[in-house]
Coordinates of C-alpha atoms and ligand atoms in Angstrom, one line a residue:
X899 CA 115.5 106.2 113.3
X900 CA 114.6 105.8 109.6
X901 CA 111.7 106.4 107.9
X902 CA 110.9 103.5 104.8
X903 CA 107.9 103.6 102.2
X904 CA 108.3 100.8 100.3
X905 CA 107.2 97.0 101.8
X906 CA 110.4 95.6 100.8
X907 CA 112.6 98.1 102.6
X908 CA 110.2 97.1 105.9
X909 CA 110.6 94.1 105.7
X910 CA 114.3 93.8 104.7
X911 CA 114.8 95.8 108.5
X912 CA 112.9 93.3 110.5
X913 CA 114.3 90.0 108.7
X914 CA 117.7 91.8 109.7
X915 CA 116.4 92.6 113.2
X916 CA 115.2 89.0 113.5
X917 CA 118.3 87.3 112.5
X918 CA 119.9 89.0 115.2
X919 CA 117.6 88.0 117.8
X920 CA 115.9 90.9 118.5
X921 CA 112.6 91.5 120.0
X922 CA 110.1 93.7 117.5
X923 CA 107.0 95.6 118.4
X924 CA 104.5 96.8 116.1
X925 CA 102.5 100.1 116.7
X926 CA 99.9 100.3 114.0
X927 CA 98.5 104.1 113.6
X928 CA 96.8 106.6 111.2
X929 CA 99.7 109.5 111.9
X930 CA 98.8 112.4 113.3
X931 CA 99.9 110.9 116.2
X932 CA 99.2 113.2 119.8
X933 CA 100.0 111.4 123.3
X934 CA 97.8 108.4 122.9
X935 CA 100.5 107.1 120.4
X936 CA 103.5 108.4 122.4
X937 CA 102.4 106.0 125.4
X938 CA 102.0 102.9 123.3
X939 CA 105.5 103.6 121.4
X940 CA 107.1 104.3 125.0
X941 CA 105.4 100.9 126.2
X942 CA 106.7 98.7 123.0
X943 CA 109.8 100.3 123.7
X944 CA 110.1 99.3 126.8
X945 CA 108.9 95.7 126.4
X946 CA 111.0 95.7 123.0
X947 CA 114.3 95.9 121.4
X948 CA 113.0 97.3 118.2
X949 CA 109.6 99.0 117.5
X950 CA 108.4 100.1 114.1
X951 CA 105.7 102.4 113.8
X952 CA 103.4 102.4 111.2
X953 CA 101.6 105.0 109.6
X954 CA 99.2 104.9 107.2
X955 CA 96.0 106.8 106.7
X956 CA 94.1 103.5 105.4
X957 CA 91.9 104.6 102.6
X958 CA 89.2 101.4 102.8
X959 CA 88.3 101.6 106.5
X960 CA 86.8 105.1 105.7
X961 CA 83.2 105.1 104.9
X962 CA 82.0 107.1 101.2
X963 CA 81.5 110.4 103.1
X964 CA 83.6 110.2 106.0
X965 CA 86.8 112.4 106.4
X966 CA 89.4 110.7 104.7
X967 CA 90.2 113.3 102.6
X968 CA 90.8 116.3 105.5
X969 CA 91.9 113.2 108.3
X970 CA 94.9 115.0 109.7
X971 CA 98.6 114.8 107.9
X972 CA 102.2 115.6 109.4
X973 CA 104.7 113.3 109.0
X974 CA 107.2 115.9 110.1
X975 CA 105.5 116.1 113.2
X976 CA 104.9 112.6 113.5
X977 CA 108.6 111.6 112.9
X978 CA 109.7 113.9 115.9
X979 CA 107.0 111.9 118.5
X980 CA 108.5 109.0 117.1
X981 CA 111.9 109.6 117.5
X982 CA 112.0 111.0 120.9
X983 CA 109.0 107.7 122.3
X984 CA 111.9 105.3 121.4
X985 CA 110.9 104.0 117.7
X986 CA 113.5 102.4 115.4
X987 CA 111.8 102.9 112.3
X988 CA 108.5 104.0 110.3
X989 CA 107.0 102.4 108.0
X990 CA 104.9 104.9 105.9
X991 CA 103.7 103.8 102.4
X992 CA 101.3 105.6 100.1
X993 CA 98.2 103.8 99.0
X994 CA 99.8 102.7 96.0
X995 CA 102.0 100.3 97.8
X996 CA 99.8 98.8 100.2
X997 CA 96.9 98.3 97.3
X998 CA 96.4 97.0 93.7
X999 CA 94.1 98.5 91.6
X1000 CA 91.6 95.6 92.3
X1001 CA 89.4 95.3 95.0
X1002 CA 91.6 93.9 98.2
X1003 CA 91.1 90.6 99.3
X1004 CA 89.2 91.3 102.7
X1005 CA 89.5 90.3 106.3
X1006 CA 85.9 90.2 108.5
X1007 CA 85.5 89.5 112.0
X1008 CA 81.7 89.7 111.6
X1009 CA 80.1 88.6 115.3
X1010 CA 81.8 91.2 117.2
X1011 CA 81.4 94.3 114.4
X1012 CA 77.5 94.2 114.4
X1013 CA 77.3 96.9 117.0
X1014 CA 78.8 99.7 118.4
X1015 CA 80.7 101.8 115.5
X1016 CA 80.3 98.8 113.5
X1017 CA 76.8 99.4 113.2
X1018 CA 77.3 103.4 112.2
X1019 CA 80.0 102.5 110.3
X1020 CA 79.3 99.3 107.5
X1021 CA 83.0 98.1 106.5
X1022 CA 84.8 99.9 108.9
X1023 CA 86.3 96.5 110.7
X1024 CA 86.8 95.0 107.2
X1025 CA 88.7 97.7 106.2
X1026 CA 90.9 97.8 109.7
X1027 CA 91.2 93.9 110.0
X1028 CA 92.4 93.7 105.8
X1029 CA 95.6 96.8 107.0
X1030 CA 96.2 95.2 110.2
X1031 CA 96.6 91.5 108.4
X1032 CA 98.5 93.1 106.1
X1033 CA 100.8 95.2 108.6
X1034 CA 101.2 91.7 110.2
X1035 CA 102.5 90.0 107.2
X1036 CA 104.9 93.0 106.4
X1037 CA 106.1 93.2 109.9
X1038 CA 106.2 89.7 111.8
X1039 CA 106.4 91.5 115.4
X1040 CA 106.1 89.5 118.5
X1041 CA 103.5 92.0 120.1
X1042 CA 101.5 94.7 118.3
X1043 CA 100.2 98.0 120.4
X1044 CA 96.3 99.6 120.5
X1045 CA 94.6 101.9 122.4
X1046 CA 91.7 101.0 124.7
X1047 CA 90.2 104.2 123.1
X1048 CA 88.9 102.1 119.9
X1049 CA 87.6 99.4 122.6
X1050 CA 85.7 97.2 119.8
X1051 CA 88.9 98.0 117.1
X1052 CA 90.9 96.6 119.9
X1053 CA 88.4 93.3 120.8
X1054 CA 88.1 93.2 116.9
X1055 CA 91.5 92.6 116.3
X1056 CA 92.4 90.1 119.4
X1057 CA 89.3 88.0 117.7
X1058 CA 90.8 88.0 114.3
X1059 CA 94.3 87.3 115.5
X1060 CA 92.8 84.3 117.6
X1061 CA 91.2 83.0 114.7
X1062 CA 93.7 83.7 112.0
X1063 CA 96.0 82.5 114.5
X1064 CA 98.7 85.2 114.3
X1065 CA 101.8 84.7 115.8
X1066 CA 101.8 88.0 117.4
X1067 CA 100.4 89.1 121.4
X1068 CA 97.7 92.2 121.3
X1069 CA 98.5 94.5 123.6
X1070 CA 95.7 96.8 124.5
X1071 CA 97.0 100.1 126.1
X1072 CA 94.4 102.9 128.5
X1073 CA 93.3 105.5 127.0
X1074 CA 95.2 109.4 127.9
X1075 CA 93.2 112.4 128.2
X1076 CA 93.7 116.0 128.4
X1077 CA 93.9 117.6 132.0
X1078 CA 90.5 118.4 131.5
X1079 CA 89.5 114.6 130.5
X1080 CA 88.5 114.5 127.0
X1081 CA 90.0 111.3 125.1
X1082 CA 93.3 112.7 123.0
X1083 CA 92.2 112.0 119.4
X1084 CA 93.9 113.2 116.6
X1085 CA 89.7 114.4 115.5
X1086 CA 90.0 117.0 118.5
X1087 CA 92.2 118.9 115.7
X1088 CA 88.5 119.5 114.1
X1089 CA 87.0 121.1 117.3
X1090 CA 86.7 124.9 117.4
X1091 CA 87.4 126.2 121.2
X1092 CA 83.6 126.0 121.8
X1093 CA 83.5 123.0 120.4
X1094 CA 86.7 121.3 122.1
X1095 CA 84.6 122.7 125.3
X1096 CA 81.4 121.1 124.6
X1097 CA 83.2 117.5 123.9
X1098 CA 84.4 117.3 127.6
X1099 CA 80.5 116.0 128.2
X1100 CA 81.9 112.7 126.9
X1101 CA 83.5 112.1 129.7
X1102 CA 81.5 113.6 132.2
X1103 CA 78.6 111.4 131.1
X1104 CA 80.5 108.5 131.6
X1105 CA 81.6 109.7 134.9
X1106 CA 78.6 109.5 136.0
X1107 CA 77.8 106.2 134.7
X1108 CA 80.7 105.0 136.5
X1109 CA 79.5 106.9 139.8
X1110 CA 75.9 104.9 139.5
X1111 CA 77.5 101.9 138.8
X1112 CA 79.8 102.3 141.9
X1113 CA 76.8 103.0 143.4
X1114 CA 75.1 99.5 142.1
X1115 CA 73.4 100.3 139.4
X1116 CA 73.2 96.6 137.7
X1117 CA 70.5 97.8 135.2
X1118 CA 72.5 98.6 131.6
X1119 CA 68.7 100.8 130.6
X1120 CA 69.1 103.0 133.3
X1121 CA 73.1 103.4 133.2
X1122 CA 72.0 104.5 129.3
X1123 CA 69.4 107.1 130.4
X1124 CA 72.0 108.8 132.7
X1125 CA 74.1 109.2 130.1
X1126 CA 71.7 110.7 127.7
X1127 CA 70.7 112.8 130.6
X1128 CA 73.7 114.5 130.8
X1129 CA 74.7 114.5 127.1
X1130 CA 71.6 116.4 126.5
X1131 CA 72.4 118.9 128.8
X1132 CA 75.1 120.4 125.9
X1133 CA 74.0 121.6 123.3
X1134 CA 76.6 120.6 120.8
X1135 CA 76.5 117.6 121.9
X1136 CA 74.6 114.9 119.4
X1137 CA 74.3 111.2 120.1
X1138 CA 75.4 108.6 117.4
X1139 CA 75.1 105.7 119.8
X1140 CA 75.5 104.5 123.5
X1141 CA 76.1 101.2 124.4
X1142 CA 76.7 98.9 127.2
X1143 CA 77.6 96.0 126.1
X1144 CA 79.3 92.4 127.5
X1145 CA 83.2 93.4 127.1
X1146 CA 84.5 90.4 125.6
X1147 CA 81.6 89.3 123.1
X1148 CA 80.3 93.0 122.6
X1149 CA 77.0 91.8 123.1
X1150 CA 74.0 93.8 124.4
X1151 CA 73.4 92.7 128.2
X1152 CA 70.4 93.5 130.2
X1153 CA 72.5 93.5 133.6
X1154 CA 75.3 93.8 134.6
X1155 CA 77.5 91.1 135.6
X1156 CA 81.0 89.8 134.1
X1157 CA 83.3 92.7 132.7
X1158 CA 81.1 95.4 130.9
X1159 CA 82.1 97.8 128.2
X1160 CA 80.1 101.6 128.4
X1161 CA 80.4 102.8 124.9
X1162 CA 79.7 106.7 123.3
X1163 CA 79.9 108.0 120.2
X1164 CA 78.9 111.5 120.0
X1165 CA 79.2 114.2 117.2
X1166 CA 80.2 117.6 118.4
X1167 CA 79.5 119.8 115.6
X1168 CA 80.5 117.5 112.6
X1169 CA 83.5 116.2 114.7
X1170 CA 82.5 112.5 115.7
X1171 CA 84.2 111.5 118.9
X1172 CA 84.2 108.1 120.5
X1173 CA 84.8 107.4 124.0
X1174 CA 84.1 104.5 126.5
X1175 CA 85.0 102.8 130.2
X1176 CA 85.4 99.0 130.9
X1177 CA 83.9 97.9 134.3
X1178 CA 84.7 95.1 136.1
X1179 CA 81.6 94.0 138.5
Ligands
LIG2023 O1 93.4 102.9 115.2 C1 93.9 103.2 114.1 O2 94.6 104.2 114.0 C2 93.6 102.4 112.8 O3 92.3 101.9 112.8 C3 94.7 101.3 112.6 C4 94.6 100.3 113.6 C5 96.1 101.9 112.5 C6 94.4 100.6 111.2 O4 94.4 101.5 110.2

């Protein structure tokens, strides 16, 4: 497996893979890669010949006092994960390669961004839609890998590529947890050990959203009010937003009917974690 930093060196690779007729995955990620990543690069490898892996720790989808500065670095690590998932190569440029000095020429999938993080986090699609187009361009892979984990990243991007008609199939992959059923993330890094305990009520408040909604529950109010319910119960625990929203449009719904999307954000300490279920009805 080799590790390139220049665009020119990516895409000399691919145009060489291509000629010779194989099939190429693409698996877009920040590094600091953790399990999550190690299923989608086992997947692409499996439903590839060739996978690249991109990392990139993408300075414009991070907001003026978010953490891009202390976001979580190890290529040395990261190049081990990749190696033993499957991946061919990794594409890892520095800022300086992937952007001019000017202000980039932007990408904005505006409907479904309103809500969810999009509404905490002003830019935050623009910034992931302009690195992904751009990853598309350097990389022309037949199918590109994300993690159901980012659910509105990952309806976001489907969107775009429908529009901007892409010649690439999004593959959305299910999220992995610990044992104990918090969401891998490479932000748990940031937890502290009372911390990393508190942020297991992400998931237990969602478990008990699903329960009620096993159980019937159509209304989306009530499904919300469980969950603050049981978020409140820790402490810690601080709620950015909940949503429950239609999956596909990421609108707000009153009941629930098609598909539906259950949604958290919730800082633990000053660590922000994000978590969510789809349900089909
Ligand atoms: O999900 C991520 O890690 C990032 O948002 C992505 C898709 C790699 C774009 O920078």
């Amino acid at each position: 497996m080799n590790t390139v930093k220049t665009i020119e060196e990516a895409r000399h690779q691919v145009k060489v893979w291509k000629k010779e007729g194989y099939s190429i995955a693409l698996v877009p990620t920040m590094g600091s890669l953790h399990d999550g990543h190690e299923s989608l690069i086992k997947r692409a490898a499996k439903e590839n010949e060739k996978v690249v892996v991109s990392i990139f720790v993408n300075p414009i989808q991070f907001g003026p006092n978010e953490d891009l500065a202390s976001y979580p670095r190890n290529l040395t690590k990261d190049k081990l994960l990749c190696e033993s998932a499957g991946a061919n190569l990794i594409f890892a440029p520095e800022a300086s390669e992937m952007y001019q000095k000017e202000v980039p020429t932007n990408v904005s999938v505006q409907e479904l961004a309103v809500g969810l993080c999009g509404a905490k986090r002003p830019g935050h699609f623009d910034g992931v839609c302009t690195v992904v187009s751009k990853l598309f361009n350097i990389i022309p892979a037949d199918k590109a890998y994300f993690g159901e984990k980012d659910a509105q990243q990952l309806a976001i991007i489907k969107r775009m590529v429908r529009d901007l008609n892409f010649d690439i199939e999004i593959i959305g992959c299910p999220i992995v947890r610990e044992e104990d059923g918090l969401a891998k993330s490479s932000r748990n890094v940031y937890l502290s050990s009372k911390e990393r305990e508190a942020a297991l009520i992400l998931n237990k408040s969602l478990t008990k959203a699903r329960q009620a909604l096993s159980d019937g529950e159509k209304s989306t109010e009530t499904l919300k009010k469980i969950i603050i319910q049981q978020l409140k119960t820790e402490t810690l625990a601080k709620i950015d937003y909940i949503d429950v929203v239609d999956a596909a449009s990421l609108t707000a719904i009153e009941f629930v009917r098609k598909p539906i999307l259950v949604a958290i954000a919730v800082y633990i300490g000053k660590t922000r974690l994000i978590d969510n279920f789809i349900y089909e009805s």
